[in-house]
Amino acid sequence: VLSQLDAGQAAIAAGAVQAGLDSLRRAVADAAACGDRTLQGQALAALGGALVHAVRGRDEEGAVALHEAIALATEAGDQPTAATVHRELGFVEVQAGRRRTADSWLAKAEALATTDQELAAIGGVRGMNASDMGDYPAALRHLEGAVELARRGAAQRQQAWSLSILGRAH
């Protein structure tokens, strides 16, 4: 399961979206077959995130996987996965223009987050949401904080993404 999960995420990052999705779907199925709820939640979180970010128009399918992942992560006590999934659902809501619902998901994610990397990712999405609402002072505050947290957590991709949204806000 872990090998399929790693392979799927690597393929998505490399732009081989279909191969990545196939590997992530296998990881979900294999985790379910072996009964490991934690791994199944992690695989569903990865699949849901990939569908949301890598495949345009698949947000609904991704959201279904993410909701399943929340249930499994919560049941298993997997707080990092739960934080990630709440953030991803917040991102889906930002993309759909549902600002208040996005804030609710992101607040839950922030309450679960424990690392600079997690907080940086949440701050980036919070900043995007604030920018989209025209609340530029809040957007700049969230995004500048996200950039700093990403730098501190050595999360270069997150730092670059937050900087791009910060540039958009400016």
PDB file of C-alpha atoms in Angstrom:
ATOM      1  CA  VAL A   1       0.000   0.000   0.000  1.00  0.00           C
ATOM      2  CA  LEU A   2       2.778   2.405   0.929  1.00  0.00           C
ATOM      3  CA  SER A   3       4.612   1.663  -2.322  1.00  0.00           C
ATOM      4  CA  GLN A   4       1.469   2.320  -4.365  1.00  0.00           C
ATOM      5  CA  LEU A   5       0.847   5.495  -2.373  1.00  0.00           C
ATOM      6  CA  ASP A   6       4.394   6.748  -2.952  1.00  0.00           C
ATOM      7  CA  ALA A   7       4.309   5.778  -6.634  1.00  0.00           C
ATOM      8  CA  GLY A   8       0.965   7.482  -7.148  1.00  0.00           C
ATOM      9  CA  GLN A   9       2.054  10.705  -5.513  1.00  0.00           C
ATOM     10  CA  ALA A  10       5.332  10.712  -7.444  1.00  0.00           C
ATOM     11  CA  ALA A  11       3.530  10.120 -10.735  1.00  0.00           C
ATOM     12  CA  ILE A  12       1.085  12.966 -10.033  1.00  0.00           C
ATOM     13  CA  ALA A  13       3.970  15.307  -9.147  1.00  0.00           C
ATOM     14  CA  ALA A  14       5.732  14.305 -12.384  1.00  0.00           C
ATOM     15  CA  GLY A  15       2.618  15.033 -14.451  1.00  0.00           C
ATOM     16  CA  ALA A  16       1.646  11.419 -15.164  1.00  0.00           C
ATOM     17  CA  VAL A  17      -1.828  12.000 -13.781  1.00  0.00           C
ATOM     18  CA  GLN A  18      -3.632   8.876 -14.991  1.00  0.00           C
ATOM     19  CA  ALA A  19      -0.835   6.564 -13.857  1.00  0.00           C
ATOM     20  CA  GLY A  20      -0.798   8.350 -10.518  1.00  0.00           C
ATOM     21  CA  LEU A  21      -4.555   8.039 -10.077  1.00  0.00           C
ATOM     22  CA  ASP A  22      -4.383   4.341 -10.971  1.00  0.00           C
ATOM     23  CA  SER A  23      -1.709   3.766  -8.307  1.00  0.00           C
ATOM     24  CA  LEU A  24      -3.652   5.746  -5.710  1.00  0.00           C
ATOM     25  CA  ARG A  25      -6.844   3.820  -6.451  1.00  0.00           C
ATOM     26  CA  ARG A  26      -4.903   0.559  -6.019  1.00  0.00           C
ATOM     27  CA  ALA A  27      -3.523   1.839  -2.719  1.00  0.00           C
ATOM     28  CA  VAL A  28      -7.063   2.583  -1.505  1.00  0.00           C
ATOM     29  CA  ALA A  29      -8.304  -0.867  -2.555  1.00  0.00           C
ATOM     30  CA  ASP A  30      -5.304  -2.684  -1.085  1.00  0.00           C
ATOM     31  CA  ALA A  31      -5.573  -0.789   2.220  1.00  0.00           C
ATOM     32  CA  ALA A  32      -9.246  -1.684   2.439  1.00  0.00           C
ATOM     33  CA  ALA A  33      -8.476  -5.331   1.638  1.00  0.00           C
ATOM     34  CA  CYS A  34      -5.889  -5.581   4.409  1.00  0.00           C
ATOM     35  CA  GLY A  35      -8.170  -3.769   6.855  1.00  0.00           C
ATOM     36  CA  ASP A  36      -5.718  -1.014   7.783  1.00  0.00           C
ATOM     37  CA  ARG A  37      -8.031   1.953   8.395  1.00  0.00           C
ATOM     38  CA  THR A  38      -5.151   4.391   8.905  1.00  0.00           C
ATOM     39  CA  LEU A  39      -3.557   3.504   5.569  1.00  0.00           C
ATOM     40  CA  GLN A  40      -6.941   3.521   3.870  1.00  0.00           C
ATOM     41  CA  GLY A  41      -7.574   7.040   5.184  1.00  0.00           C
ATOM     42  CA  GLN A  42      -4.152   8.192   4.010  1.00  0.00           C
ATOM     43  CA  ALA A  43      -4.674   6.645   0.574  1.00  0.00           C
ATOM     44  CA  LEU A  44      -8.130   8.214   0.257  1.00  0.00           C
ATOM     45  CA  ALA A  45      -6.676  11.576   1.305  1.00  0.00           C
ATOM     46  CA  ALA A  46      -3.999  11.289  -1.387  1.00  0.00           C
ATOM     47  CA  LEU A  47      -6.523  10.204  -4.025  1.00  0.00           C
ATOM     48  CA  GLY A  48      -8.962  12.963  -3.091  1.00  0.00           C
ATOM     49  CA  GLY A  49      -6.208  15.576  -3.145  1.00  0.00           C
ATOM     50  CA  ALA A  50      -4.988  14.367  -6.536  1.00  0.00           C
ATOM     51  CA  LEU A  51      -8.495  14.512  -7.987  1.00  0.00           C
ATOM     52  CA  VAL A  52      -8.985  18.023  -6.643  1.00  0.00           C
ATOM     53  CA  HIS A  53      -5.621  19.436  -7.722  1.00  0.00           C
ATOM     54  CA  ALA A  54      -4.507  17.435 -10.745  1.00  0.00           C
ATOM     55  CA  VAL A  55      -7.737  16.795 -12.623  1.00  0.00           C
ATOM     56  CA  ARG A  56      -9.964  19.724 -13.558  1.00  0.00           C
ATOM     57  CA  GLY A  57     -13.644  19.075 -13.022  1.00  0.00           C
ATOM     58  CA  ARG A  58     -13.149  16.193 -10.570  1.00  0.00           C
ATOM     59  CA  ASP A  59     -13.667  18.193  -7.360  1.00  0.00           C
ATOM     60  CA  GLU A  60     -16.888  16.343  -6.495  1.00  0.00           C
ATOM     61  CA  GLU A  61     -15.271  12.921  -6.846  1.00  0.00           C
ATOM     62  CA  GLY A  62     -12.299  14.195  -4.877  1.00  0.00           C
ATOM     63  CA  ALA A  63     -14.570  15.576  -2.146  1.00  0.00           C
ATOM     64  CA  VAL A  64     -16.261  12.178  -1.761  1.00  0.00           C
ATOM     65  CA  ALA A  65     -12.869  10.510  -1.236  1.00  0.00           C
ATOM     66  CA  LEU A  66     -11.865  13.268   1.183  1.00  0.00           C
ATOM     67  CA  HIS A  67     -15.028  12.854   3.271  1.00  0.00           C
ATOM     68  CA  GLU A  68     -14.345   9.113   3.515  1.00  0.00           C
ATOM     69  CA  ALA A  69     -10.771   9.908   4.523  1.00  0.00           C
ATOM     70  CA  ILE A  70     -11.960  12.177   7.360  1.00  0.00           C
ATOM     71  CA  ALA A  71     -14.087   9.407   8.815  1.00  0.00           C
ATOM     72  CA  LEU A  72     -11.232   6.895   8.664  1.00  0.00           C
ATOM     73  CA  ALA A  73      -8.562   9.298   9.932  1.00  0.00           C
ATOM     74  CA  THR A  74     -10.756  10.402  12.820  1.00  0.00           C
ATOM     75  CA  GLU A  75     -11.598   6.807  13.733  1.00  0.00           C
ATOM     76  CA  ALA A  76      -7.917   5.844  13.598  1.00  0.00           C
ATOM     77  CA  GLY A  77      -6.763   8.912  15.518  1.00  0.00           C
ATOM     78  CA  ASP A  78      -4.616  10.013  12.559  1.00  0.00           C
ATOM     79  CA  GLN A  79      -4.539  13.740  13.263  1.00  0.00           C
ATOM     80  CA  PRO A  80      -2.083  14.745  10.481  1.00  0.00           C
ATOM     81  CA  THR A  81      -4.260  13.098   7.811  1.00  0.00           C
ATOM     82  CA  ALA A  82      -7.402  14.645   9.314  1.00  0.00           C
ATOM     83  CA  ALA A  83      -5.751  18.093   9.199  1.00  0.00           C
ATOM     84  CA  THR A  84      -4.732  17.587   5.567  1.00  0.00           C
ATOM     85  CA  VAL A  85      -8.187  16.428   4.535  1.00  0.00           C
ATOM     86  CA  HIS A  86      -9.929  19.342   6.248  1.00  0.00           C
ATOM     87  CA  ARG A  87      -7.567  21.721   4.413  1.00  0.00           C
ATOM     88  CA  GLU A  88      -8.239  20.023   1.094  1.00  0.00           C
ATOM     89  CA  LEU A  89     -11.993  20.337   1.615  1.00  0.00           C
ATOM     90  CA  GLY A  90     -11.425  23.995   2.470  1.00  0.00           C
ATOM     91  CA  PHE A  91      -9.580  24.368  -0.834  1.00  0.00           C
ATOM     92  CA  VAL A  92     -12.494  22.766  -2.707  1.00  0.00           C
ATOM     93  CA  GLU A  93     -14.843  25.294  -1.093  1.00  0.00           C
ATOM     94  CA  VAL A  94     -12.530  28.208  -1.977  1.00  0.00           C
ATOM     95  CA  GLN A  95     -12.485  27.049  -5.600  1.00  0.00           C
ATOM     96  CA  ALA A  96     -16.287  26.839  -5.576  1.00  0.00           C
ATOM     97  CA  GLY A  97     -16.626  30.319  -4.077  1.00  0.00           C
ATOM     98  CA  ARG A  98     -18.216  29.099  -0.850  1.00  0.00           C
ATOM     99  CA  ARG A  99     -16.228  31.395   1.438  1.00  0.00           C
ATOM    100  CA  ARG A 100     -17.864  30.692   4.809  1.00  0.00           C
ATOM    101  CA  THR A 101     -17.821  26.944   4.338  1.00  0.00           C
ATOM    102  CA  ALA A 102     -14.168  27.210   3.311  1.00  0.00           C
ATOM    103  CA  ASP A 103     -13.384  29.150   6.496  1.00  0.00           C
ATOM    104  CA  SER A 104     -15.092  26.474   8.568  1.00  0.00           C
ATOM    105  CA  TRP A 105     -13.061  23.633   7.011  1.00  0.00           C
ATOM    106  CA  LEU A 106      -9.845  25.637   7.320  1.00  0.00           C
ATOM    107  CA  ALA A 107     -10.488  26.480  10.989  1.00  0.00           C
ATOM    108  CA  LYS A 108     -10.928  22.758  11.698  1.00  0.00           C
ATOM    109  CA  ALA A 109      -7.729  22.001   9.795  1.00  0.00           C
ATOM    110  CA  GLU A 110      -5.838  24.639  11.771  1.00  0.00           C
ATOM    111  CA  ALA A 111      -7.075  23.178  15.066  1.00  0.00           C
ATOM    112  CA  LEU A 112      -5.712  19.755  14.023  1.00  0.00           C
ATOM    113  CA  ALA A 113      -2.414  20.935  12.521  1.00  0.00           C
ATOM    114  CA  THR A 114       0.775  20.422  14.490  1.00  0.00           C
ATOM    115  CA  THR A 115       3.636  21.233  12.107  1.00  0.00           C
ATOM    116  CA  ASP A 116       4.870  24.317  10.308  1.00  0.00           C
ATOM    117  CA  GLN A 117       4.312  22.539   6.993  1.00  0.00           C
ATOM    118  CA  GLU A 118       0.649  21.828   7.784  1.00  0.00           C
ATOM    119  CA  LEU A 119       0.080  25.360   9.081  1.00  0.00           C
ATOM    120  CA  ALA A 120       1.793  26.839   6.011  1.00  0.00           C
ATOM    121  CA  ALA A 121      -0.512  24.929   3.671  1.00  0.00           C
ATOM    122  CA  ILE A 122      -3.590  26.001   5.630  1.00  0.00           C
ATOM    123  CA  GLY A 123      -2.409  29.618   5.726  1.00  0.00           C
ATOM    124  CA  GLY A 124      -1.900  29.575   1.971  1.00  0.00           C
ATOM    125  CA  VAL A 125      -5.474  28.465   1.351  1.00  0.00           C
ATOM    126  CA  ARG A 126      -6.777  30.942   3.946  1.00  0.00           C
ATOM    127  CA  GLY A 127      -4.878  33.680   2.126  1.00  0.00           C
ATOM    128  CA  MET A 128      -6.308  32.616  -1.215  1.00  0.00           C
ATOM    129  CA  ASN A 129      -9.815  32.684   0.246  1.00  0.00           C
ATOM    130  CA  ALA A 130      -9.316  36.138   1.780  1.00  0.00           C
ATOM    131  CA  SER A 131      -7.869  37.452  -1.481  1.00  0.00           C
ATOM    132  CA  ASP A 132     -10.801  36.085  -3.451  1.00  0.00           C
ATOM    133  CA  MET A 133     -13.140  37.923  -1.045  1.00  0.00           C
ATOM    134  CA  GLY A 134     -11.242  41.168  -1.579  1.00  0.00           C
ATOM    135  CA  ASP A 135      -9.961  41.219   2.023  1.00  0.00           C
ATOM    136  CA  TYR A 136      -6.391  42.035   1.036  1.00  0.00           C
ATOM    137  CA  PRO A 137      -5.051  42.907   4.504  1.00  0.00           C
ATOM    138  CA  ALA A 138      -6.125  39.443   5.762  1.00  0.00           C
ATOM    139  CA  ALA A 139      -4.865  37.795   2.573  1.00  0.00           C
ATOM    140  CA  LEU A 140      -1.437  39.370   2.938  1.00  0.00           C
ATOM    141  CA  ARG A 141      -1.268  38.435   6.629  1.00  0.00           C
ATOM    142  CA  HIS A 142      -2.186  34.792   5.939  1.00  0.00           C
ATOM    143  CA  LEU A 143       0.059  34.473   2.904  1.00  0.00           C
ATOM    144  CA  GLU A 144       3.102  36.140   4.436  1.00  0.00           C
ATOM    145  CA  GLY A 145       2.681  33.860   7.453  1.00  0.00           C
ATOM    146  CA  ALA A 146       2.352  30.841   5.163  1.00  0.00           C
ATOM    147  CA  VAL A 147       5.527  31.761   3.293  1.00  0.00           C
ATOM    148  CA  GLU A 148       7.467  32.071   6.560  1.00  0.00           C
ATOM    149  CA  LEU A 149       6.089  28.807   7.976  1.00  0.00           C
ATOM    150  CA  ALA A 150       6.879  27.001   4.723  1.00  0.00           C
ATOM    151  CA  ARG A 151      10.413  28.394   4.764  1.00  0.00           C
ATOM    152  CA  ARG A 152      10.882  27.280   8.375  1.00  0.00           C
ATOM    153  CA  GLY A 153       9.426  23.848   7.611  1.00  0.00           C
ATOM    154  CA  ALA A 154      11.562  23.422   4.461  1.00  0.00           C
ATOM    155  CA  ALA A 155       8.394  23.053   2.366  1.00  0.00           C
ATOM    156  CA  GLN A 156       9.684  24.611  -0.850  1.00  0.00           C
ATOM    157  CA  ARG A 157       6.696  23.719  -3.032  1.00  0.00           C
ATOM    158  CA  GLN A 158       4.322  25.200  -0.462  1.00  0.00           C
ATOM    159  CA  GLN A 159       6.498  28.293  -0.165  1.00  0.00           C
ATOM    160  CA  ALA A 160       6.461  28.760  -3.950  1.00  0.00           C
ATOM    161  CA  TRP A 161       2.687  28.253  -4.121  1.00  0.00           C
ATOM    162  CA  SER A 162       2.045  30.716  -1.295  1.00  0.00           C
ATOM    163  CA  LEU A 163       4.350  33.240  -2.933  1.00  0.00           C
ATOM    164  CA  SER A 164       2.428  32.887  -6.199  1.00  0.00           C
ATOM    165  CA  ILE A 165      -0.885  33.538  -4.434  1.00  0.00           C
ATOM    166  CA  LEU A 166       0.740  36.437  -2.574  1.00  0.00           C
ATOM    167  CA  GLY A 167       1.820  37.862  -5.946  1.00  0.00           C
ATOM    168  CA  ARG A 168      -1.723  37.432  -7.228  1.00  0.00           C
ATOM    169  CA  ALA A 169      -3.067  39.294  -4.188  1.00  0.00           C
ATOM    170  CA  HIS A 170      -0.658  42.173  -4.808  1.00  0.00           C
TER     171      HIS A 170
END
